[in-house]
Every structure is written in C-alpha cells, then in structure tokens.
Amino acid sequence: MRPGLALGVALGLLAAGAGAQEQAAPGSGAVLRGLDRITTELHDLELANGETADLGALRVTLGECRYPEGNPAGDAYAHVTIREGEGGKLWFDGWMLASSPALNALEHPRYDVWVIRCTT
C-alpha cells in the first residue's frame, strides 16, 4: 500500500472512531495505589484534584481525574506528577489509566503507582 493511501486510511479510521467516544466527566479527586517493592507494602492515596501526598521518598500530585460520563465506577484516567522529594527529580508527568496501568507507567526502581478510581 502506498504511504499516502495508508495514512489516509489510518486517519479515516481515527475519525470514524472519534465520533463514538464516550464523554468524560471530571471527578473531584482520585484514589491511587502505591507499592513499595522493597517492603511489599501497599498504600492507598486518596487525593483531591491539585493535592499532593508523600509515598516514601516520592511526592505524588494529582492534577485531575476523569471517568466516563454517567458511570463513576467506569474506567478512570488521571493526570499525575511524581517527583523525588520536594523539587527533586521528575519521575512521571502524564495520564495514567486505571484499566491499563502498564500502558503509561511510573518507571522507578522502588515504587509503583497506579490509578484505582476517581472520586466524585
């Protein structure tokens, strides 16, 4: 297939799928789960949008959380920023999806963090 034709087909498929997307509603916060791989301890962090909490040496900040409109128990996704301490190394800054934690994961030698759900 010619490159231009392949690009046109791909864009057409994306446009067709875009109309079928479910609308997202903003949550007031989120529940995140953190794992310390050394101690094997799990920690649930319930954060409001814009709030920061400590997980060991990490500072976890929730930007916002969204979920499928009309289905708060649905697949949540949250914008999360994770730094080493106050103003330290940036380990993660992006969107995490509850249904696919490995898709956009924190890459830290000691800690794992993932989204559980939004709070309303």
PDB file of C-alpha atoms in Angstrom:
ATOM      1  CA  MET A   1       0.000   0.000   0.000  1.00  0.00           C
ATOM      2  CA  ARG A   2       1.335   3.463  -0.856  1.00  0.00           C
ATOM      3  CA  PRO A   3       2.342   5.593   2.184  1.00  0.00           C
ATOM      4  CA  GLY A   4      -0.141   8.355   1.329  1.00  0.00           C
ATOM      5  CA  LEU A   5      -3.000   5.882   0.976  1.00  0.00           C
ATOM      6  CA  ALA A   6      -2.057   4.148   4.242  1.00  0.00           C
ATOM      7  CA  LEU A   7      -2.048   7.494   6.042  1.00  0.00           C
ATOM      8  CA  GLY A   8      -5.456   8.366   4.572  1.00  0.00           C
ATOM      9  CA  VAL A   9      -6.918   5.031   5.677  1.00  0.00           C
ATOM     10  CA  ALA A  10      -5.471   5.441   9.184  1.00  0.00           C
ATOM     11  CA  LEU A  11      -6.833   8.984   9.513  1.00  0.00           C
ATOM     12  CA  GLY A  12     -10.244   7.826   8.270  1.00  0.00           C
ATOM     13  CA  LEU A  13     -10.366   5.074  10.868  1.00  0.00           C
ATOM     14  CA  LEU A  14      -9.362   7.509  13.607  1.00  0.00           C
ATOM     15  CA  ALA A  15     -12.039   9.998  12.548  1.00  0.00           C
ATOM     16  CA  ALA A  16     -14.699   7.280  12.490  1.00  0.00           C
ATOM     17  CA  GLY A  17     -13.730   6.129  15.983  1.00  0.00           C
ATOM     18  CA  ALA A  18     -13.637   9.661  17.364  1.00  0.00           C
ATOM     19  CA  GLY A  19     -17.391  10.093  16.941  1.00  0.00           C
ATOM     20  CA  ALA A  20     -18.064   7.004  19.041  1.00  0.00           C
ATOM     21  CA  GLN A  21     -16.005   8.135  22.034  1.00  0.00           C
ATOM     22  CA  GLU A  22     -17.720   8.331  25.385  1.00  0.00           C
ATOM     23  CA  GLN A  23     -17.850  11.733  27.076  1.00  0.00           C
ATOM     24  CA  ALA A  24     -15.707  12.155  30.190  1.00  0.00           C
ATOM     25  CA  ALA A  25     -16.825  13.750  33.430  1.00  0.00           C
ATOM     26  CA  PRO A  26     -14.402  15.321  35.897  1.00  0.00           C
ATOM     27  CA  GLY A  27     -14.009  13.728  39.301  1.00  0.00           C
ATOM     28  CA  SER A  28     -13.243  15.719  42.433  1.00  0.00           C
ATOM     29  CA  GLY A  29     -10.173  13.565  43.038  1.00  0.00           C
ATOM     30  CA  ALA A  30      -8.831  10.041  42.770  1.00  0.00           C
ATOM     31  CA  VAL A  31      -7.687   7.006  44.685  1.00  0.00           C
ATOM     32  CA  LEU A  32      -4.169   5.972  43.709  1.00  0.00           C
ATOM     33  CA  ARG A  33      -2.370   2.879  44.933  1.00  0.00           C
ATOM     34  CA  GLY A  34       1.346   2.768  45.612  1.00  0.00           C
ATOM     35  CA  LEU A  35       3.543  -0.276  46.095  1.00  0.00           C
ATOM     36  CA  ASP A  36       6.901  -0.220  47.846  1.00  0.00           C
ATOM     37  CA  ARG A  37       8.682  -3.086  46.096  1.00  0.00           C
ATOM     38  CA  ILE A  38      11.246  -3.498  48.891  1.00  0.00           C
ATOM     39  CA  THR A  39       8.866  -3.722  51.859  1.00  0.00           C
ATOM     40  CA  THR A  40       5.947  -5.036  49.717  1.00  0.00           C
ATOM     41  CA  GLU A  41       3.632  -2.551  51.455  1.00  0.00           C
ATOM     42  CA  LEU A  42       0.615  -1.178  49.600  1.00  0.00           C
ATOM     43  CA  HIS A  43      -0.553   2.376  50.287  1.00  0.00           C
ATOM     44  CA  ASP A  44      -3.816   3.895  49.043  1.00  0.00           C
ATOM     45  CA  LEU A  45      -3.666   7.642  48.480  1.00  0.00           C
ATOM     46  CA  GLU A  46      -6.995   9.476  48.267  1.00  0.00           C
ATOM     47  CA  LEU A  47      -6.220  12.855  46.738  1.00  0.00           C
ATOM     48  CA  ALA A  48      -8.349  15.800  45.695  1.00  0.00           C
ATOM     49  CA  ASN A  49      -7.523  17.438  42.361  1.00  0.00           C
ATOM     50  CA  GLY A  50      -4.385  19.538  42.853  1.00  0.00           C
ATOM     51  CA  GLU A  51      -3.432  17.795  46.104  1.00  0.00           C
ATOM     52  CA  THR A  52      -0.029  16.247  46.873  1.00  0.00           C
ATOM     53  CA  ALA A  53       0.840  13.312  49.147  1.00  0.00           C
ATOM     54  CA  ASP A  54       4.044  11.519  50.071  1.00  0.00           C
ATOM     55  CA  LEU A  55       4.732   7.905  49.206  1.00  0.00           C
ATOM     56  CA  GLY A  56       8.066   7.095  50.817  1.00  0.00           C
ATOM     57  CA  ALA A  57      10.592   9.391  49.148  1.00  0.00           C
ATOM     58  CA  LEU A  58       8.165  10.332  46.360  1.00  0.00           C
ATOM     59  CA  ARG A  59       5.764  13.279  46.168  1.00  0.00           C
ATOM     60  CA  VAL A  60       2.639  12.349  44.204  1.00  0.00           C
ATOM     61  CA  THR A  61       0.465  15.183  42.845  1.00  0.00           C
ATOM     62  CA  LEU A  62      -2.936  14.608  41.268  1.00  0.00           C
ATOM     63  CA  GLY A  63      -3.743  17.104  38.510  1.00  0.00           C
ATOM     64  CA  GLU A  64      -7.225  15.822  37.756  1.00  0.00           C
ATOM     65  CA  CYS A  65      -9.206  12.636  37.326  1.00  0.00           C
ATOM     66  CA  ARG A  66     -11.858  11.853  34.695  1.00  0.00           C
ATOM     67  CA  TYR A  67     -14.296   8.983  34.215  1.00  0.00           C
ATOM     68  CA  PRO A  68     -16.955   8.005  31.658  1.00  0.00           C
ATOM     69  CA  GLU A  69     -19.931  10.368  31.990  1.00  0.00           C
ATOM     70  CA  GLY A  70     -22.787   8.717  33.864  1.00  0.00           C
ATOM     71  CA  ASN A  71     -20.544   5.860  35.061  1.00  0.00           C
ATOM     72  CA  PRO A  72     -18.344   6.915  38.012  1.00  0.00           C
ATOM     73  CA  ALA A  73     -17.342   3.277  38.525  1.00  0.00           C
ATOM     74  CA  GLY A  74     -16.113   3.164  34.910  1.00  0.00           C
ATOM     75  CA  ASP A  75     -12.585   3.367  33.616  1.00  0.00           C
ATOM     76  CA  ALA A  76     -10.845   6.273  35.330  1.00  0.00           C
ATOM     77  CA  TYR A  77      -7.852   8.147  33.997  1.00  0.00           C
ATOM     78  CA  ALA A  78      -5.839  10.685  35.954  1.00  0.00           C
ATOM     79  CA  HIS A  79      -3.094  13.202  35.304  1.00  0.00           C
ATOM     80  CA  VAL A  80      -0.352  12.514  37.835  1.00  0.00           C
ATOM     81  CA  THR A  81       3.019  14.121  38.551  1.00  0.00           C
ATOM     82  CA  ILE A  82       5.560  12.200  40.632  1.00  0.00           C
ATOM     83  CA  ARG A  83       8.811  13.701  41.916  1.00  0.00           C
ATOM     84  CA  GLU A  84      11.593  12.558  44.190  1.00  0.00           C
ATOM     85  CA  GLY A  85      11.033  14.734  47.274  1.00  0.00           C
ATOM     86  CA  GLU A  86      10.373  18.474  47.176  1.00  0.00           C
ATOM     87  CA  GLY A  87      11.540  19.802  43.788  1.00  0.00           C
ATOM     88  CA  GLY A  88      13.639  16.685  43.115  1.00  0.00           C
ATOM     89  CA  LYS A  89      13.930  14.504  40.039  1.00  0.00           C
ATOM     90  CA  LEU A  90      10.782  14.248  37.939  1.00  0.00           C
ATOM     91  CA  TRP A  91       9.897  10.554  37.602  1.00  0.00           C
ATOM     92  CA  PHE A  92       6.490  10.828  35.919  1.00  0.00           C
ATOM     93  CA  ASP A  93       4.227  13.517  34.467  1.00  0.00           C
ATOM     94  CA  GLY A  94       1.288  12.291  32.428  1.00  0.00           C
ATOM     95  CA  TRP A  95      -2.005  10.423  32.260  1.00  0.00           C
ATOM     96  CA  MET A  96      -2.478   7.029  33.904  1.00  0.00           C
ATOM     97  CA  LEU A  97      -5.378   4.734  33.001  1.00  0.00           C
ATOM     98  CA  ALA A  98      -6.999   2.528  35.623  1.00  0.00           C
ATOM     99  CA  SER A  99      -7.734  -0.263  33.136  1.00  0.00           C
ATOM    100  CA  SER A 100      -4.203  -0.281  31.660  1.00  0.00           C
ATOM    101  CA  PRO A 101      -1.672   0.584  34.368  1.00  0.00           C
ATOM    102  CA  ALA A 102       1.254  -0.709  32.295  1.00  0.00           C
ATOM    103  CA  LEU A 103       0.356   1.488  29.302  1.00  0.00           C
ATOM    104  CA  ASN A 104       1.821   4.650  30.832  1.00  0.00           C
ATOM    105  CA  ALA A 105       3.589   3.504  33.986  1.00  0.00           C
ATOM    106  CA  LEU A 106       5.899   5.048  36.547  1.00  0.00           C
ATOM    107  CA  GLU A 107       9.438   3.781  35.907  1.00  0.00           C
ATOM    108  CA  HIS A 108      11.003   3.889  39.371  1.00  0.00           C
ATOM    109  CA  PRO A 109      13.359   1.282  40.858  1.00  0.00           C
ATOM    110  CA  ARG A 110      11.491   1.067  44.181  1.00  0.00           C
ATOM    111  CA  TYR A 111       7.892   2.268  43.766  1.00  0.00           C
ATOM    112  CA  ASP A 112       4.897   1.526  41.565  1.00  0.00           C
ATOM    113  CA  VAL A 113       1.903   3.897  41.453  1.00  0.00           C
ATOM    114  CA  TRP A 114      -1.364   3.372  39.592  1.00  0.00           C
ATOM    115  CA  VAL A 115      -4.927   4.747  39.438  1.00  0.00           C
ATOM    116  CA  ILE A 116      -7.752   2.833  41.119  1.00  0.00           C
ATOM    117  CA  ARG A 117     -10.738   5.143  40.566  1.00  0.00           C
ATOM    118  CA  CYS A 118     -11.979   8.728  40.562  1.00  0.00           C
ATOM    119  CA  THR A 119     -13.854  10.201  43.488  1.00  0.00           C
ATOM    120  CA  THR A 120     -16.994  12.248  42.876  1.00  0.00           C
TER     121      THR A 120
END
